[in-house]
PDB file of C-alpha atoms in Angstrom:
ATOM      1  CA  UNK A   1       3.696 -10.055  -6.532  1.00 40.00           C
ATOM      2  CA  UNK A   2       6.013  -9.575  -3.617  1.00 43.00           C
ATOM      3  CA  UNK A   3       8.236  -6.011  -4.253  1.00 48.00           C
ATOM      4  CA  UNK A   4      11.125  -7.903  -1.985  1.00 49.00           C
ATOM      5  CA  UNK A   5      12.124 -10.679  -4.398  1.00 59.00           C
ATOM      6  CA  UNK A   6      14.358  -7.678  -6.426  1.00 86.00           C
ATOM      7  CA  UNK A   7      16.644  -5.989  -6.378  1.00 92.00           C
ATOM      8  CA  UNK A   8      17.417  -2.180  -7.499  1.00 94.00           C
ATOM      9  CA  UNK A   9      20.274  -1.335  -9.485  1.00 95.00           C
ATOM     10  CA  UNK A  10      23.221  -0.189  -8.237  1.00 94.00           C
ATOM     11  CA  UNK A  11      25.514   2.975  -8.701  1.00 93.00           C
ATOM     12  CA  UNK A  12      27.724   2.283 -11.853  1.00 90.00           C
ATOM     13  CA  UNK A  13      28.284   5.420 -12.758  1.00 90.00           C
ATOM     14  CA  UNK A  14      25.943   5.807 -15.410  1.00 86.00           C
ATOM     15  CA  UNK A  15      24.739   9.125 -16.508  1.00 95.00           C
ATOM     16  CA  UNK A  16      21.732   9.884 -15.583  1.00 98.00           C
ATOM     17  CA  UNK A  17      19.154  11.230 -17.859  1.00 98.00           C
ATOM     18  CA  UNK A  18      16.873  13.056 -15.414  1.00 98.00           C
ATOM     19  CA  UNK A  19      13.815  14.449 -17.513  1.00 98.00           C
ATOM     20  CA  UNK A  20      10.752  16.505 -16.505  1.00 98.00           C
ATOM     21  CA  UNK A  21       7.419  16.267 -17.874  1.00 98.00           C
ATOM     22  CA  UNK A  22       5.390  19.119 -17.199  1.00 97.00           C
ATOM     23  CA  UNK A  23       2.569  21.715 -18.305  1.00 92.00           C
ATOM     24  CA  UNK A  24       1.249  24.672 -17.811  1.00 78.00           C
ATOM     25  CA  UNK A  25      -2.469  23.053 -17.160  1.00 75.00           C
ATOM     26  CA  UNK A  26      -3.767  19.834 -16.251  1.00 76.00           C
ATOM     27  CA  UNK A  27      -4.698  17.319 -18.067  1.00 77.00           C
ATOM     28  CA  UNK A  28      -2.039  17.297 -21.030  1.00 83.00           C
ATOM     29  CA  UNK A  29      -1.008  13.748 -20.907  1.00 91.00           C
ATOM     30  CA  UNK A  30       1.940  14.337 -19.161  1.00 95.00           C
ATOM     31  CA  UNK A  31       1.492  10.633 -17.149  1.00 96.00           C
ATOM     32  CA  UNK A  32       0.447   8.714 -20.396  1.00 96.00           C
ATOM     33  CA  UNK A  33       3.440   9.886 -22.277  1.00 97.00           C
ATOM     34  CA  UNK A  34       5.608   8.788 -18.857  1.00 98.00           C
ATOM     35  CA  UNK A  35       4.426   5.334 -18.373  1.00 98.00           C
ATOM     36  CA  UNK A  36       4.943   4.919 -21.896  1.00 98.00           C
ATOM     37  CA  UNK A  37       8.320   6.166 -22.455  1.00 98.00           C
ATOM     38  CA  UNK A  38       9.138   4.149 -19.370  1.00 98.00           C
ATOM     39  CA  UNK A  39       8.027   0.873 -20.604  1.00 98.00           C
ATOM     40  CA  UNK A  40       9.214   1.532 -24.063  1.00 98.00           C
ATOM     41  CA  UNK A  41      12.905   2.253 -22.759  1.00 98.00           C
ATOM     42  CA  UNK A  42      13.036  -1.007 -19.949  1.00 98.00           C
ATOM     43  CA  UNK A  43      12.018  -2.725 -23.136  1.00 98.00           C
ATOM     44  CA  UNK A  44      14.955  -0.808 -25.098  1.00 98.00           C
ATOM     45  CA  UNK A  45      17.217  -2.748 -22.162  1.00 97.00           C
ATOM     46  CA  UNK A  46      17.133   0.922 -20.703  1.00 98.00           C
ATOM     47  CA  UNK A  47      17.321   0.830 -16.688  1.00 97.00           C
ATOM     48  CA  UNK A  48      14.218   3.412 -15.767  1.00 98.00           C
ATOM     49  CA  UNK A  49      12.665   5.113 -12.823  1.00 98.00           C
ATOM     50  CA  UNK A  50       9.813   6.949 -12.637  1.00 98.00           C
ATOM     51  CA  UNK A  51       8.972   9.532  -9.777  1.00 98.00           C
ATOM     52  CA  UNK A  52       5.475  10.827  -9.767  1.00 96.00           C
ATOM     53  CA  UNK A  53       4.691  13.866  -7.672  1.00 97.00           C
ATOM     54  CA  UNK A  54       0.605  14.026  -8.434  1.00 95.00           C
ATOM     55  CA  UNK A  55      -1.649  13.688  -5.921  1.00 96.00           C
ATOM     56  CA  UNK A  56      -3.844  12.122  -8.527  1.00 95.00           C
ATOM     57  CA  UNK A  57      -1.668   8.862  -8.821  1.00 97.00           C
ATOM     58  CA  UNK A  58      -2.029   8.048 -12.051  1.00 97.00           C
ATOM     59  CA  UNK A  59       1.417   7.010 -13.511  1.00 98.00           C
ATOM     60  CA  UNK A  60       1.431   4.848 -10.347  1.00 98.00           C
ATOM     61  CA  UNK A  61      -1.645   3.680 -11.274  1.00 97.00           C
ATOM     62  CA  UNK A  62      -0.401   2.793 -15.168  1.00 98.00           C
ATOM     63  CA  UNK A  63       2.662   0.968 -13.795  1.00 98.00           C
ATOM     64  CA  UNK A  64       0.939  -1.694 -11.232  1.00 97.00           C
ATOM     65  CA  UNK A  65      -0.225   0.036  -8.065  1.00 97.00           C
ATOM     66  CA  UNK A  66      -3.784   1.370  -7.762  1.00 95.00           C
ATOM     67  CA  UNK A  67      -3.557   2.834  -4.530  1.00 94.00           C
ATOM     68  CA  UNK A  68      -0.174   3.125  -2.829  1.00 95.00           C
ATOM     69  CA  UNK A  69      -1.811   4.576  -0.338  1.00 95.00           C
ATOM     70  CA  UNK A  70      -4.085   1.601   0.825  1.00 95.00           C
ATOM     71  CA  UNK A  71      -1.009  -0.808   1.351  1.00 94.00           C
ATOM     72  CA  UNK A  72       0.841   0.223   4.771  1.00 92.00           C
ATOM     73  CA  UNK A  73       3.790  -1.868   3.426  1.00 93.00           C
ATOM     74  CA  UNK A  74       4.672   0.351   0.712  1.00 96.00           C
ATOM     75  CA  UNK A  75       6.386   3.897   0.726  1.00 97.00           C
ATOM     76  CA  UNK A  76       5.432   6.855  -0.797  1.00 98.00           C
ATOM     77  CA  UNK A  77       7.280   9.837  -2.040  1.00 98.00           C
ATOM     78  CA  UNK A  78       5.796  11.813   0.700  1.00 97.00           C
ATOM     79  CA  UNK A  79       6.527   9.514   3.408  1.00 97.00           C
ATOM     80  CA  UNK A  80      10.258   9.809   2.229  1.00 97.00           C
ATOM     81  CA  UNK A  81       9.427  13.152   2.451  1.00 96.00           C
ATOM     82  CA  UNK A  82       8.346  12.981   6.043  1.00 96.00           C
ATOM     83  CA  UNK A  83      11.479  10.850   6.994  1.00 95.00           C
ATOM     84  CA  UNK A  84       9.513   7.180   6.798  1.00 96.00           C
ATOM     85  CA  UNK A  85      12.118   6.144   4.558  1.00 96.00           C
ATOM     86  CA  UNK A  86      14.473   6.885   2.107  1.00 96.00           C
ATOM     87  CA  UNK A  87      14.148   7.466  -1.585  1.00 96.00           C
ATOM     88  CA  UNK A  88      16.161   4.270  -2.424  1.00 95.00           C
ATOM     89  CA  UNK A  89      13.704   2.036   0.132  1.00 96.00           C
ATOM     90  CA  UNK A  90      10.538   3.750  -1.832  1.00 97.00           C
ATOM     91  CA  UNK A  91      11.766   1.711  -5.136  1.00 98.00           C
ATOM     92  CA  UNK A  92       9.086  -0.660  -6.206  1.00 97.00           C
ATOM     93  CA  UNK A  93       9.448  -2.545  -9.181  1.00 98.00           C
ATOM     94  CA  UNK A  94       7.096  -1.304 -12.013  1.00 98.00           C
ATOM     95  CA  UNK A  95       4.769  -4.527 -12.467  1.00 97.00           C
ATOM     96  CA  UNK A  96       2.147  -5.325 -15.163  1.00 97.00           C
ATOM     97  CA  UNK A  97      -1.593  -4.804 -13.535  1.00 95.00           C
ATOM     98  CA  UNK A  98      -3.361  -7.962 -15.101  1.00 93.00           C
ATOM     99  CA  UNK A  99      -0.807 -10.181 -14.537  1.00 95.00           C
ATOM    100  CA  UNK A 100       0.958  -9.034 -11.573  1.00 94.00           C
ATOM    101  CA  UNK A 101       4.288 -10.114 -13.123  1.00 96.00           C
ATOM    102  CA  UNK A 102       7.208  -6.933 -12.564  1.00 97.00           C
ATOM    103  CA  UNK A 103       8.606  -4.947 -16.182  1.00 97.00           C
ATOM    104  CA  UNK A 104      11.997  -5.391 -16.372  1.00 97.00           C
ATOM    105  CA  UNK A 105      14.487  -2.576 -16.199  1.00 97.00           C
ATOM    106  CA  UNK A 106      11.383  -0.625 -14.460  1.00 98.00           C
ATOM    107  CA  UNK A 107      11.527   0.631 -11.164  1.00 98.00           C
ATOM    108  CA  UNK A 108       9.399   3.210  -9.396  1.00 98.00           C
ATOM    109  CA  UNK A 109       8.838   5.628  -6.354  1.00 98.00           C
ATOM    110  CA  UNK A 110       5.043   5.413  -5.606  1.00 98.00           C
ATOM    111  CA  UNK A 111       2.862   8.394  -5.393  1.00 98.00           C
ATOM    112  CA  UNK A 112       0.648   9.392  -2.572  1.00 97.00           C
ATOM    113  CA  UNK A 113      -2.874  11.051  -2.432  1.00 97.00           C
ATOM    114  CA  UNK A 114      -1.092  13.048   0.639  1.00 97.00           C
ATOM    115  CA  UNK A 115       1.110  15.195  -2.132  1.00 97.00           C
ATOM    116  CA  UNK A 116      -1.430  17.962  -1.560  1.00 94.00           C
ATOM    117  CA  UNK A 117       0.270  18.672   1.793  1.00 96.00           C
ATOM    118  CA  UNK A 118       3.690  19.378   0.344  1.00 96.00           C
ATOM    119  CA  UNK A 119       3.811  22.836   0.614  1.00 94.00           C
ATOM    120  CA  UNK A 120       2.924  22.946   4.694  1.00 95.00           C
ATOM    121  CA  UNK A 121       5.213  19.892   4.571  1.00 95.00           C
ATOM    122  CA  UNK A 122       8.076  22.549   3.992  1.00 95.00           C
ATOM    123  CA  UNK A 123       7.131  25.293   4.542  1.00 93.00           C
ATOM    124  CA  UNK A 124       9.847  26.580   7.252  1.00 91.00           C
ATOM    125  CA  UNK A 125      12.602  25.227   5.422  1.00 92.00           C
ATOM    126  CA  UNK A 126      15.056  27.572   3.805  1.00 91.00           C
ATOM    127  CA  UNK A 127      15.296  26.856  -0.204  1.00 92.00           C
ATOM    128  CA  UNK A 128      12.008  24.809  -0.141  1.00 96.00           C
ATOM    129  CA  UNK A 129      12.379  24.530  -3.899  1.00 97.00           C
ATOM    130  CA  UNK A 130      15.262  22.223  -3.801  1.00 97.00           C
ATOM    131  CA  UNK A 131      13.497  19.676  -2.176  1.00 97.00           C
ATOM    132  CA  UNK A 132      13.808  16.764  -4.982  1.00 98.00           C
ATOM    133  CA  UNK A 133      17.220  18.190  -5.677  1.00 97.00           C
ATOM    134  CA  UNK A 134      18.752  17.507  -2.225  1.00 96.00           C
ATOM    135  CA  UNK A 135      16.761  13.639  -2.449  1.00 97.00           C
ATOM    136  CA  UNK A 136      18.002  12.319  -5.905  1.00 97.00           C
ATOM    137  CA  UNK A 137      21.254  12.101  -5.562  1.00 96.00           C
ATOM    138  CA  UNK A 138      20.394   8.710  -4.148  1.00 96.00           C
ATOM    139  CA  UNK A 139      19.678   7.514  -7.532  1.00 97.00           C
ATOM    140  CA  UNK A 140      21.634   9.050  -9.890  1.00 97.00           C
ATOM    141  CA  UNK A 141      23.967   7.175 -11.207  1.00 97.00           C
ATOM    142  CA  UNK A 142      22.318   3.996 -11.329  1.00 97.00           C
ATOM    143  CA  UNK A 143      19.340   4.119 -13.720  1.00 98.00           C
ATOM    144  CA  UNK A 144      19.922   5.740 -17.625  1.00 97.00           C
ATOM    145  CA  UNK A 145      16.764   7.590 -17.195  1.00 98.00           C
ATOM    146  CA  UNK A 146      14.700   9.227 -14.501  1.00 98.00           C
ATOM    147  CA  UNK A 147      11.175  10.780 -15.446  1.00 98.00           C
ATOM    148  CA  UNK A 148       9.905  12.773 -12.896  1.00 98.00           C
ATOM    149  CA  UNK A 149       6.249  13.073 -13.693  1.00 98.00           C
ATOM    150  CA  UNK A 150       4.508  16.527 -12.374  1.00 97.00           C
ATOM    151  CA  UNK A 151       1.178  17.287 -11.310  1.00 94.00           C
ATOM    152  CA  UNK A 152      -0.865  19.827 -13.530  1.00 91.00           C
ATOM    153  CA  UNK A 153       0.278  22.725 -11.798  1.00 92.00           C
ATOM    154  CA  UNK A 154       3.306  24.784 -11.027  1.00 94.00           C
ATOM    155  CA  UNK A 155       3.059  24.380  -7.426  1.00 94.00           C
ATOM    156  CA  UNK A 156       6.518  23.377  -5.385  1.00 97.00           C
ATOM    157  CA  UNK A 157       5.990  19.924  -6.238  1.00 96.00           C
ATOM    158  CA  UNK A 158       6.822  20.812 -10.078  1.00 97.00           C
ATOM    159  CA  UNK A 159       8.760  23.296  -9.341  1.00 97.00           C
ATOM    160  CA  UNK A 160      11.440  21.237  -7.369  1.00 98.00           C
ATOM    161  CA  UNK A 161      11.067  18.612 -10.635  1.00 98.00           C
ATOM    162  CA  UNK A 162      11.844  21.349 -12.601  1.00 98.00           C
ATOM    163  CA  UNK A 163      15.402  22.658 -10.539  1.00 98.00           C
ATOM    164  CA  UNK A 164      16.324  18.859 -10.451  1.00 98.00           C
ATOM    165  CA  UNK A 165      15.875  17.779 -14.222  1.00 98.00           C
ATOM    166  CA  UNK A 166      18.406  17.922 -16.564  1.00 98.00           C
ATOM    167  CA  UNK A 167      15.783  18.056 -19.438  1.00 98.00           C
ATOM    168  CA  UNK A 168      12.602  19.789 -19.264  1.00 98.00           C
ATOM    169  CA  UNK A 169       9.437  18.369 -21.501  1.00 98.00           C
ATOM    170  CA  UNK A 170       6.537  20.354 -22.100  1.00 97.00           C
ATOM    171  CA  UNK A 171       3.824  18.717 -22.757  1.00 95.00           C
ATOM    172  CA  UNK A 172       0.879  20.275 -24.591  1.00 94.00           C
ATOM    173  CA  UNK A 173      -2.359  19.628 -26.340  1.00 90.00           C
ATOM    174  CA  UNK A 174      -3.528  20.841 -29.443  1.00 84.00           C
ATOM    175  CA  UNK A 175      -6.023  22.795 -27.277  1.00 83.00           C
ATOM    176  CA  UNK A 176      -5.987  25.983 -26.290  1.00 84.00           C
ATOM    177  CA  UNK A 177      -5.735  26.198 -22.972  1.00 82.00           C
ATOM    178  CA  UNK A 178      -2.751  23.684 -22.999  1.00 84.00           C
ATOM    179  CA  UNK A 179      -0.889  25.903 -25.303  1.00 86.00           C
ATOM    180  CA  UNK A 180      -1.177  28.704 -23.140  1.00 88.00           C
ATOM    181  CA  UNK A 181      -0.221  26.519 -20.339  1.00 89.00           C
ATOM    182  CA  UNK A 182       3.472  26.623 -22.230  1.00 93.00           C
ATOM    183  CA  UNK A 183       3.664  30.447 -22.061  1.00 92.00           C
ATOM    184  CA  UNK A 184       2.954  30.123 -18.091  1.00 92.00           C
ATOM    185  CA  UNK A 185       5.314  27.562 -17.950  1.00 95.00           C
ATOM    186  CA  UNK A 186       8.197  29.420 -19.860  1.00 96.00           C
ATOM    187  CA  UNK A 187       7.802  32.175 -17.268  1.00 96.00           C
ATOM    188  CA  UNK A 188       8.092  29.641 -13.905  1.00 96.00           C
ATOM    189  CA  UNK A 189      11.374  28.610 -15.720  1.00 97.00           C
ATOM    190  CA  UNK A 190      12.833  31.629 -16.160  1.00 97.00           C
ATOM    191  CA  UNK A 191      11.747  32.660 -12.750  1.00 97.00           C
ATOM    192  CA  UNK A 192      13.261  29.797 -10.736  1.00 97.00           C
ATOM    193  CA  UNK A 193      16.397  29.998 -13.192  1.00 97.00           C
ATOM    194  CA  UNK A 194      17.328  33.534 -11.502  1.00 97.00           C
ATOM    195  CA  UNK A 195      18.119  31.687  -8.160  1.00 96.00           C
ATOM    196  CA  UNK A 196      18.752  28.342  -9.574  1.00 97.00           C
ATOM    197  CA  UNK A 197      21.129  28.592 -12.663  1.00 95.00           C
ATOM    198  CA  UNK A 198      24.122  28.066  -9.918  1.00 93.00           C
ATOM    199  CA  UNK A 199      23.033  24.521 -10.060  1.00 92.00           C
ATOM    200  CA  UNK A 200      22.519  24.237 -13.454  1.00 93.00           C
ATOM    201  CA  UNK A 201      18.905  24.316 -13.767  1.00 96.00           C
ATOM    202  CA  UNK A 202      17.541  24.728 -17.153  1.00 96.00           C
ATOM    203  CA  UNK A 203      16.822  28.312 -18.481  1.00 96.00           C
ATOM    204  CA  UNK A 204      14.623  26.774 -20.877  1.00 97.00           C
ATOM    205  CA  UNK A 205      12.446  23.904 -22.520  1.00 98.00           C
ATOM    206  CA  UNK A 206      14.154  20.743 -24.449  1.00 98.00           C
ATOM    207  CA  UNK A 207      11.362  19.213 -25.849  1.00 98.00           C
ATOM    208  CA  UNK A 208       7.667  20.028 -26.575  1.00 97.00           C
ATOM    209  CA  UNK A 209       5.713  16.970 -27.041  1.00 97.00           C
ATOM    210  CA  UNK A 210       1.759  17.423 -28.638  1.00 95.00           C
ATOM    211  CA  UNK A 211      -0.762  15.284 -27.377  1.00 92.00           C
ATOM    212  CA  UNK A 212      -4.247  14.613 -28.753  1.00 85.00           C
ATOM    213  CA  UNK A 213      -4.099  16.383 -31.942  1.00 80.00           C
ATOM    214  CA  UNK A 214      -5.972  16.033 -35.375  1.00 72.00           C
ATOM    215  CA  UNK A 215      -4.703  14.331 -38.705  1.00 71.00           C
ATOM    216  CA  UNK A 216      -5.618  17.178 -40.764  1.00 70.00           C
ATOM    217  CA  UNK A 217      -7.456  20.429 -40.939  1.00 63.00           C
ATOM    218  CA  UNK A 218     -10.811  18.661 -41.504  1.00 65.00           C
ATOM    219  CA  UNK A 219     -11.126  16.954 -38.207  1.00 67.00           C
ATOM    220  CA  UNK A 220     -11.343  20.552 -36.552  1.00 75.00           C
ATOM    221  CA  UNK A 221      -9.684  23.445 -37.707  1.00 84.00           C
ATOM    222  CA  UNK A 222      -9.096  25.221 -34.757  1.00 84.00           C
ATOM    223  CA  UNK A 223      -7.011  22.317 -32.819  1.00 85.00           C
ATOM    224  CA  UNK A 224      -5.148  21.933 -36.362  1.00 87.00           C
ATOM    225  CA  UNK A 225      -4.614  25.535 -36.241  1.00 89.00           C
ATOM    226  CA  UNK A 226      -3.414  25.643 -32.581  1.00 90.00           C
ATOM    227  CA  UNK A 227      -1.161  22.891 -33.092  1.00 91.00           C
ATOM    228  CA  UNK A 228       0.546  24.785 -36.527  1.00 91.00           C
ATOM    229  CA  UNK A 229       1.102  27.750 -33.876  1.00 92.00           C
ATOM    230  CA  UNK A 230       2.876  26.067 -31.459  1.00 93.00           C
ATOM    231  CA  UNK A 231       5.147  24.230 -33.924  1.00 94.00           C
ATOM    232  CA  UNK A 232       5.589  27.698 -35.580  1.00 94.00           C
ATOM    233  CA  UNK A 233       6.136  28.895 -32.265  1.00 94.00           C
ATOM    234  CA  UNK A 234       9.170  26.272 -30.796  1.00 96.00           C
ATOM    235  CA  UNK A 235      10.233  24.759 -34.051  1.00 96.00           C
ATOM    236  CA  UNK A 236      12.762  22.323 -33.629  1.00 96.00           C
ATOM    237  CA  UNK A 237      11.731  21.528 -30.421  1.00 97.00           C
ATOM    238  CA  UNK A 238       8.251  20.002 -30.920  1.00 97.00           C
ATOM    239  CA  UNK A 239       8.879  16.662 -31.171  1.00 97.00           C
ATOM    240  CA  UNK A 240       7.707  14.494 -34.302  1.00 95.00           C
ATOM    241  CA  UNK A 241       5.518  13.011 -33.944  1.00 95.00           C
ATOM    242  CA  UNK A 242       2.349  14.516 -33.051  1.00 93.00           C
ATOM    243  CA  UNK A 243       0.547  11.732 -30.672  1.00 94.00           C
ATOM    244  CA  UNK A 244      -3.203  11.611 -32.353  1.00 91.00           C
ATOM    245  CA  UNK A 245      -6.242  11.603 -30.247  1.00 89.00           C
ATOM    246  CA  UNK A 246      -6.941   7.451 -30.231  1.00 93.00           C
ATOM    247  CA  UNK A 247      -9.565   5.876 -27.854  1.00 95.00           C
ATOM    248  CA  UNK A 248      -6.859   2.925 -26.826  1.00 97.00           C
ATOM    249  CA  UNK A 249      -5.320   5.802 -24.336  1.00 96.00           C
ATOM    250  CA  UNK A 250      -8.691   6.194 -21.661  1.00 96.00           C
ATOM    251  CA  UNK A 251      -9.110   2.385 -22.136  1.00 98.00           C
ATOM    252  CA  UNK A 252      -5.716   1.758 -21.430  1.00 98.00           C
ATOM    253  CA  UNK A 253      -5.677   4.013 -18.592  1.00 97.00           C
ATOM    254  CA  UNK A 254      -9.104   2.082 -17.204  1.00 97.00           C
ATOM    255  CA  UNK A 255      -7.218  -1.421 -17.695  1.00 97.00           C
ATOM    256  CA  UNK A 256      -4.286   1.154 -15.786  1.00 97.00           C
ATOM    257  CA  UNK A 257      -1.938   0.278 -18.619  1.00 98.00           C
ATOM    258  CA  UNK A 258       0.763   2.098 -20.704  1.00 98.00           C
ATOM    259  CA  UNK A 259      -1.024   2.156 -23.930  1.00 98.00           C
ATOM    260  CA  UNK A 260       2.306   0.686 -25.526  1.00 98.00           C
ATOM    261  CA  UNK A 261       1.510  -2.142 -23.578  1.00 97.00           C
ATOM    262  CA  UNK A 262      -2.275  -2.509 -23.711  1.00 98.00           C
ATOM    263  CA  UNK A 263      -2.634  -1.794 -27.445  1.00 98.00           C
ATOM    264  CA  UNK A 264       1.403  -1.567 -29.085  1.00 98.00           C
ATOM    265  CA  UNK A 265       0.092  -1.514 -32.385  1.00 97.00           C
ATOM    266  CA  UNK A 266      -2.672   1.132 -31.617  1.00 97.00           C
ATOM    267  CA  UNK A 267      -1.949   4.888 -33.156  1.00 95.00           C
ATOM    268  CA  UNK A 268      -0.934   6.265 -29.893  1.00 96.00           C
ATOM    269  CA  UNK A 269       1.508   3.516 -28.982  1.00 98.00           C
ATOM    270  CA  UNK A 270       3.300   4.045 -32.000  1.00 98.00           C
ATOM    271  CA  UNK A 271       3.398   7.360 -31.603  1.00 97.00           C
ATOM    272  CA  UNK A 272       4.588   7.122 -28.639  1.00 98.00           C
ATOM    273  CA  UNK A 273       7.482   5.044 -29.212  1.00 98.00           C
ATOM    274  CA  UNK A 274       8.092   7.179 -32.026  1.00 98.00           C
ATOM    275  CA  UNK A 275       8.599  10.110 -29.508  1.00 98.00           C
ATOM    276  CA  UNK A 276      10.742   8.559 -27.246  1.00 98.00           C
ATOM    277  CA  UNK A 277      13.332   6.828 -30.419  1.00 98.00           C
ATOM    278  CA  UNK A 278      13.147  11.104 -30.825  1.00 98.00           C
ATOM    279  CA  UNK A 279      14.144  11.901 -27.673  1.00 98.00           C
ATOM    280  CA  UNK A 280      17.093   9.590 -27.699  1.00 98.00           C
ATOM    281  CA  UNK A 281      15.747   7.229 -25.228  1.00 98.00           C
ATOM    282  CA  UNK A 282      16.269   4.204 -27.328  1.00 97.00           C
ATOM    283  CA  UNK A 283      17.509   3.716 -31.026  1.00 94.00           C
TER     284      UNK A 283
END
């Protein structure tokens, strides 16, 4: 599918829901829950970007391009980075992987294996962390949401995610090492808000969303333990509900699918749309 036959949106004026999602660790599901909550709201009639900043590629990879990397016709966040282009010329339409054919309302700026080199990338510029702040004012203002999807660390590619959102989204297992990975995370936040508050970063998290947890206590007690801490923990702002651990999320990732579109009625896909109807995405 050609990516020149459409057209972004343009600047309306719309408030722009910019939202985080990010842990303390890797591997917390932080690019399943984004490719789903981005296919779920296009198909709410929501207008959606996503932004991922992994090295790893893999909400790219859910949303219709294997390796950005590999086609010399596409830009990268990192090549906007480096100049190439600018954000708004990096949009790519999201696009179904079997069939080739684009998701409506769903736009994207493509990852790049080459996001390891961020940090030398900027390293003699003065307020390196507002990096992704200074770049998406491009967009604002013409999509209703914008997930920015982090890599499993809290290196300056999350943290400049984290001074641009306007909603921060932990994500978490009910593992853990995840859940620890919230307590780390709490303390970048509160770090970066001491120089970034000005701007109105966050001073905290707005949402906690559990991934692969248990149905009850006799499918392990420790994870249904863990998870019982951290909703004892946050309260009100774990979102309901949990997403269960369901096999249709690594095949869905191997047929590089959202799981709300490779399996909707699977456990996790409902879930999932679940968690973003709690999130306000779509009604």
């Amino acid at each position: 599918m050609s990516t020149e036959t459409l057209t972004p949106p343009s600047d309306t004026g719309l408030k722009t829901r910019v939202l985080t999602l990010v842990s303390g660790s890797a591997g917390a599901g932080k690019s399943t829950l984004a490719a789903a909550l981005a296919e779920q709201a296009a198909a709410h009639g929501r207008t959606v970007c996503v932004i991922g900043l992994d090295r790893q590629r893999d909400v790219s990879r859910l949303l219709g391009y294997d390796d950005p990397d590999a086609d010399e016709n596409l830009l990268t966040l990192i090549d906007v980075i480096d100049g190439v282009g600018t954000l708004d010329e990096a949009l790519v339409p999201g696009r179904h992987s079997k069939t080739g054919e684009p998701i409506p309302n769903l736009w994207l700026v493509l990852e790049s294996s080459r996001l390891d080199t961020l940090t030398v990338k900027l390293a003699g510029v003065t307020a390196r962390e507002m990096w992704l702040h200074q770049l998406l004012p491009q967009l604002l203002g013409r999509f209703d949401v914008i997930l920015l999807d982090c890599p499993g660390n809290l290196d300056l590619g999350t943290q400049g995610a984290l001074i641009a959102g306007t909603e921060i989204v932990g994500c978490t297992k009910s593992q853990e090492k995840e859940a620890r990975g919230l307590t780390a995370l709490e303390d970048k936040i509160a770090h970066l808000n001491k120089s970034f508050r000005f701007m109105g970063m966050r001073d905290g998290l707005d949402w906690i969303v559990i991934g692969e947890g248990v149905s009850d206590v006799r499918q392990g007690k420790v994870y249904f333990d863990i998870e019982q801490q951290v909703r004892d923990a946050y309260g009100d702002l774990v979102v309901q509900p949990t997403i269960r651990d369901d096999v249709k999320v690594p095949e869905a990732y191997s047929a590089s699918l959202p799981v709300t579109l490779y399996k909707p009625k699977s456990d996790a896909a409902t879930a999932l749309v679940q968690v973003g109807k709690a999130m306000k995405l779509y009604t």
